[in-house]
Amino acid sequence: MQIENLFVSGHPLIQHKLAILRNKNTEPKKFRELIREISILLAYEATADLGLAPISVETPMGIAACRQLTETIGLVPVLRAGLGMVEGIWEMMPGAEVWHIGLFRDERTLRPVQYYNKLPVAPTVQVCLILDPMLATGGTAVATVDILKKWGAQRVKYVGIIGAPEGICRLHEAHPDVPIHLAAVDEHLNDIGYIVPGLGDAGDRQFGTG
Ligand code: URA
């Protein structure tokens, strides 16, 4: 799939872990471990263009010319499946803020409805990484970017694990400036909005509720 701003990782470690993640026999404990590891690797790729500023550091042997991050980062897990993506990434960037967003789909209108959002009035971060493993219809992704842009976030990136072409196109059409980082693009959505072949329900498989 050729879309500007779509980055599908071909990294061997990610692909190997994704194969185990997809397996229907993978137990929740292992599933959570893999979500965490794949998320770290994807976030590593997604943050390759963060801003840096020079800084001098005194080592035991002298002065080293170093660089440090200039942008404040917000991790934005979408409840509930995005939760498992947070901890590992947060360990890599402990200064990041974590802002949870809860959305559900209204069965009548089929539109996403916000039920949890504690964002303060003014933006406190410059770069937001939306964390949600399955980019299915794209409705939740578009709504989350809408919320973050309205809040005033200067840069928003989407980090997921598997995307369906339908959801990728929808997110890209609504927000072409938002880079989409995934481990795989699958075939299609089924008639109840699940990604095929996908991995099933990412929330249920993490929390053992399937
Ligand atoms: N959410 C999931 O957890 N799985 C899908 O396949 C689609 C949406």
GROMACS .gro file of C-alpha atoms and ligand atoms in nm:
model
  218
    1MET     CA    1   0.000   0.000   0.000
    2GLN     CA    2   0.157   0.328  -0.114
    3ILE     CA    3   0.046   0.621   0.101
    4GLU     CA    4   0.259   0.917   0.191
    5ASN     CA    5   0.315   0.925   0.567
    6LEU     CA    6   0.244   0.551   0.610
    7PHE     CA    7   0.541   0.365   0.759
    8VAL     CA    8   0.514  -0.012   0.779
    9SER     CA    9   0.809  -0.156   0.962
   10GLY     CA   10   0.995  -0.438   0.795
   11HIS     CA   11   1.220  -0.482   1.098
   12PRO     CA   12   1.289  -0.855   1.146
   13LEU     CA   13   1.240  -0.842   1.524
   14ILE     CA   14   0.901  -0.676   1.483
   15GLN     CA   15   0.791  -0.922   1.213
   16HIS     CA   16   0.902  -1.224   1.417
   17LYS     CA   17   0.718  -1.101   1.726
   18LEU     CA   18   0.409  -1.013   1.521
   19ALA     CA   19   0.384  -1.372   1.398
   20ILE     CA   20   0.367  -1.498   1.758
   21LEU     CA   21   0.127  -1.219   1.856
   22ARG     CA   22  -0.118  -1.314   1.580
   23ASN     CA   23  -0.123  -1.684   1.675
   24LYS     CA   24  -0.459  -1.770   1.830
   25ASN     CA   25  -0.286  -2.001   2.080
   26THR     CA   26  -0.069  -1.724   2.228
   27GLU     CA   27  -0.176  -1.678   2.593
   28PRO     CA   28  -0.260  -1.333   2.739
   29LYS     CA   29   0.067  -1.308   2.939
   30LYS     CA   30   0.280  -1.368   2.631
   31PHE     CA   31   0.046  -1.150   2.424
   32ARG     CA   32   0.097  -0.856   2.662
   33GLU     CA   33   0.473  -0.909   2.657
   34LEU     CA   34   0.474  -0.899   2.276
   35ILE     CA   35   0.251  -0.590   2.257
   36ARG     CA   36   0.495  -0.417   2.490
   37GLU     CA   37   0.805  -0.521   2.292
   38ILE     CA   38   0.661  -0.444   1.948
   39SER     CA   39   0.542  -0.106   2.076
   40ILE     CA   40   0.891  -0.014   2.196
   41LEU     CA   41   1.040  -0.105   1.859
   42LEU     CA   42   0.772   0.085   1.665
   43ALA     CA   43   0.807   0.390   1.889
   44TYR     CA   44   1.183   0.381   1.830
   45GLU     CA   45   1.115   0.416   1.458
   46ALA     CA   46   0.835   0.671   1.504
   47THR     CA   47   1.054   0.903   1.712
   48ALA     CA   48   1.353   0.906   1.476
   49ASP     CA   49   1.281   1.267   1.375
   50LEU     CA   50   1.239   1.422   1.720
   51GLY     CA   51   1.420   1.751   1.769
   52LEU     CA   52   1.759   1.767   1.941
   53ALA     CA   53   1.963   2.055   2.082
   54PRO     CA   54   2.335   2.057   2.162
   55ILE     CA   55   2.441   2.021   2.525
   56SER     CA   56   2.785   1.993   2.687
   57VAL     CA   57   2.826   1.713   2.939
   58GLU     CA   58   3.114   1.678   3.181
   59THR     CA   59   3.235   1.319   3.183
   60PRO     CA   60   3.503   1.189   3.427
   61MET     CA   61   3.750   1.244   3.140
   62GLY     CA   62   3.649   1.580   2.994
   63ILE     CA   63   3.370   1.761   2.812
   64ALA     CA   64   3.152   1.573   2.562
   65ALA     CA   65   2.941   1.747   2.299
   66CYS     CA   66   2.604   1.577   2.336
   67ARG     CA   67   2.247   1.635   2.226
   68GLN     CA   68   1.920   1.626   2.418
   69LEU     CA   69   1.553   1.618   2.322
   70THR     CA   70   1.392   1.956   2.275
   71GLU     CA   71   1.027   1.850   2.242
   72THR     CA   72   0.799   1.735   2.520
   73ILE     CA   73   0.625   1.409   2.436
   74GLY     CA   74   0.274   1.297   2.518
   75LEU     CA   75   0.177   0.929   2.502
   76VAL     CA   76  -0.194   0.900   2.425
   77PRO     CA   77  -0.323   0.545   2.472
   78VAL     CA   78  -0.675   0.489   2.345
   79LEU     CA   79  -0.874   0.286   2.601
   80ARG     CA   80  -0.863   0.005   2.640
   81ALA     CA   81  -0.647  -0.177   2.387
   82GLY     CA   82  -0.385   0.100   2.379
   83LEU     CA   83  -0.302   0.051   2.748
   84GLY     CA   84  -0.061  -0.236   2.685
   85MET     CA   85   0.145  -0.018   2.452
   86VAL     CA   86   0.225   0.247   2.716
   87GLU     CA   87   0.459   0.102   2.978
   88GLY     CA   88   0.740  -0.016   2.752
   89ILE     CA   89   0.748   0.305   2.550
   90TRP     CA   90   0.731   0.511   2.869
   91GLU     CA   91   1.041   0.337   3.004
   92MET     CA   92   1.226   0.454   2.691
   93MET     CA   93   1.108   0.814   2.743
   94PRO     CA   94   1.034   0.852   3.117
   95GLY     CA   95   0.981   1.227   3.085
   96ALA     CA   96   0.676   1.178   2.864
   97GLU     CA   97   0.328   1.264   2.987
   98VAL     CA   98   0.052   1.003   2.951
   99TRP     CA   99  -0.294   1.126   2.853
  100HIS     CA  100  -0.563   0.857   2.823
  101ILE     CA  101  -0.850   0.896   2.580
  102GLY     CA  102  -1.166   0.682   2.600
  103LEU     CA  103  -1.396   0.650   2.301
  104PHE     CA  104  -1.677   0.408   2.224
  105ARG     CA  105  -1.881   0.360   1.910
  106ASP     CA  106  -2.245   0.466   1.933
  107GLU     CA  107  -2.432   0.164   1.793
  108ARG     CA  108  -2.708   0.386   1.650
  109THR     CA  109  -2.502   0.657   1.478
  110LEU     CA  110  -2.185   0.442   1.444
  111ARG     CA  111  -1.989   0.753   1.542
  112PRO     CA  112  -1.717   0.756   1.812
  113VAL     CA  113  -1.832   0.910   2.141
  114GLN     CA  114  -1.581   1.038   2.394
  115TYR     CA  115  -1.623   0.904   2.749
  116TYR     CA  116  -1.281   0.978   2.903
  117ASN     CA  117  -1.063   1.281   2.840
  118LYS     CA  118  -0.875   1.467   3.114
  119LEU     CA  119  -0.667   1.688   2.887
  120PRO     CA  120  -0.612   2.028   3.051
  121VAL     CA  121  -0.724   2.344   2.872
  122ALA     CA  122  -0.384   2.434   2.730
  123PRO     CA  123  -0.152   2.184   2.560
  124THR     CA  124   0.138   2.064   2.777
  125VAL     CA  125   0.325   1.860   2.514
  126GLN     CA  126   0.452   1.926   2.164
  127VAL     CA  127   0.452   1.579   2.011
  128CYS     CA  128   0.171   1.331   2.074
  129LEU     CA  129   0.200   0.961   2.000
  130ILE     CA  130  -0.144   0.803   1.974
  131LEU     CA  131  -0.119   0.440   2.088
  132ASP     CA  132  -0.386   0.200   1.963
  133PRO     CA  133  -0.288  -0.142   1.829
  134MET     CA  134  -0.565  -0.193   1.570
  135LEU     CA  135  -0.636   0.069   1.303
  136ALA     CA  136  -0.964  -0.082   1.183
  137THR     CA  137  -1.236   0.154   1.051
  138GLY     CA  138  -1.027   0.457   1.143
  139GLY     CA  139  -1.319   0.625   1.321
  140THR     CA  140  -1.152   0.625   1.662
  141ALA     CA  141  -0.817   0.729   1.517
  142VAL     CA  142  -0.967   1.028   1.334
  143ALA     CA  143  -1.163   1.132   1.645
  144THR     CA  144  -0.851   1.108   1.863
  145VAL     CA  145  -0.647   1.322   1.625
  146ASP     CA  146  -0.936   1.571   1.613
  147ILE     CA  147  -0.928   1.593   1.995
  148LEU     CA  148  -0.551   1.640   2.010
  149LYS     CA  149  -0.541   1.903   1.736
  150LYS     CA  150  -0.826   2.093   1.895
  151TRP     CA  151  -0.629   2.079   2.221
  152GLY     CA  152  -0.338   2.245   2.040
  153ALA     CA  153  -0.090   1.962   1.993
  154GLN     CA  154   0.164   2.077   1.735
  155ARG     CA  155   0.261   1.733   1.606
  156VAL     CA  156   0.061   1.412   1.621
  157LYS     CA  157   0.177   1.066   1.520
  158TYR     CA  158  -0.017   0.739   1.518
  159VAL     CA  159   0.152   0.423   1.642
  160GLY     CA  160  -0.046   0.104   1.588
  161ILE     CA  161   0.039  -0.259   1.521
  162ILE     CA  162  -0.197  -0.380   1.246
  163GLY     CA  163  -0.395  -0.162   1.007
  164ALA     CA  164  -0.673  -0.232   0.759
  165PRO     CA  165  -0.659  -0.045   0.426
  166GLU     CA  166  -0.999   0.112   0.506
  167GLY     CA  167  -0.879   0.265   0.835
  168ILE     CA  168  -0.545   0.378   0.697
  169CYS     CA  169  -0.716   0.560   0.406
  170ARG     CA  170  -0.971   0.719   0.636
  171LEU     CA  171  -0.710   0.848   0.880
  172HIS     CA  172  -0.484   0.968   0.600
  173GLU     CA  173  -0.769   1.146   0.419
  174ALA     CA  174  -0.882   1.325   0.737
  175HIS     CA  175  -0.531   1.403   0.864
  176PRO     CA  176  -0.267   1.371   0.590
  177ASP     CA  177  -0.007   1.538   0.815
  178VAL     CA  178  -0.023   1.254   1.072
  179PRO     CA  179   0.242   0.986   1.015
  180ILE     CA  180   0.103   0.633   1.061
  181HIS     CA  181   0.346   0.375   1.201
  182LEU     CA  182   0.242   0.009   1.181
  183ALA     CA  183   0.392  -0.338   1.186
  184ALA     CA  184   0.157  -0.470   0.915
  185VAL     CA  185  -0.120  -0.378   0.673
  186ASP     CA  186  -0.376  -0.658   0.649
  187GLU     CA  187  -0.631  -0.756   0.383
  188HIS     CA  188  -0.965  -0.608   0.485
  189LEU     CA  189  -1.227  -0.548   0.753
  190ASN     CA  190  -1.504  -0.800   0.804
  191ASP     CA  191  -1.870  -0.697   0.837
  192ILE     CA  192  -1.837  -0.631   1.211
  193GLY     CA  193  -1.527  -0.416   1.177
  194TYR     CA  194  -1.258  -0.672   1.265
  195ILE     CA  195  -0.932  -0.681   1.075
  196VAL     CA  196  -0.876  -0.997   0.869
  197PRO     CA  197  -0.654  -1.188   0.931
  198GLY     CA  198  -0.557  -0.951   1.216
  199LEU     CA  199  -0.525  -1.103   1.561
  200GLY     CA  200  -0.879  -1.091   1.697
  201ASP     CA  201  -0.979  -0.846   1.968
  202ALA     CA  202  -0.661  -0.681   2.094
  203GLY     CA  203  -0.828  -0.572   2.420
  204ASP     CA  204  -0.972  -0.913   2.502
  205ARG     CA  205  -0.647  -1.089   2.418
  206GLN     CA  206  -0.444  -0.860   2.649
  207PHE     CA  207  -0.685  -0.869   2.939
  208GLY     CA  208  -0.801  -1.231   2.909
  209THR     CA  209  -1.163  -1.128   2.859
  210GLY     CA  210  -1.230  -1.297   2.525
  211URA     N1  211  -1.020  -0.390   1.727
  211URA     C1  212  -0.961  -0.507   1.756
  211URA     O1  213  -0.926  -0.532   1.871
  211URA     N2  214  -0.943  -0.597   1.658
  211URA     C2  215  -0.980  -0.573   1.532
  211URA     O2  216  -0.960  -0.658   1.446
  211URA     C3  217  -1.042  -0.449   1.502
  211URA     C4  218  -1.060  -0.359   1.602
   0.00000   0.00000   0.00000
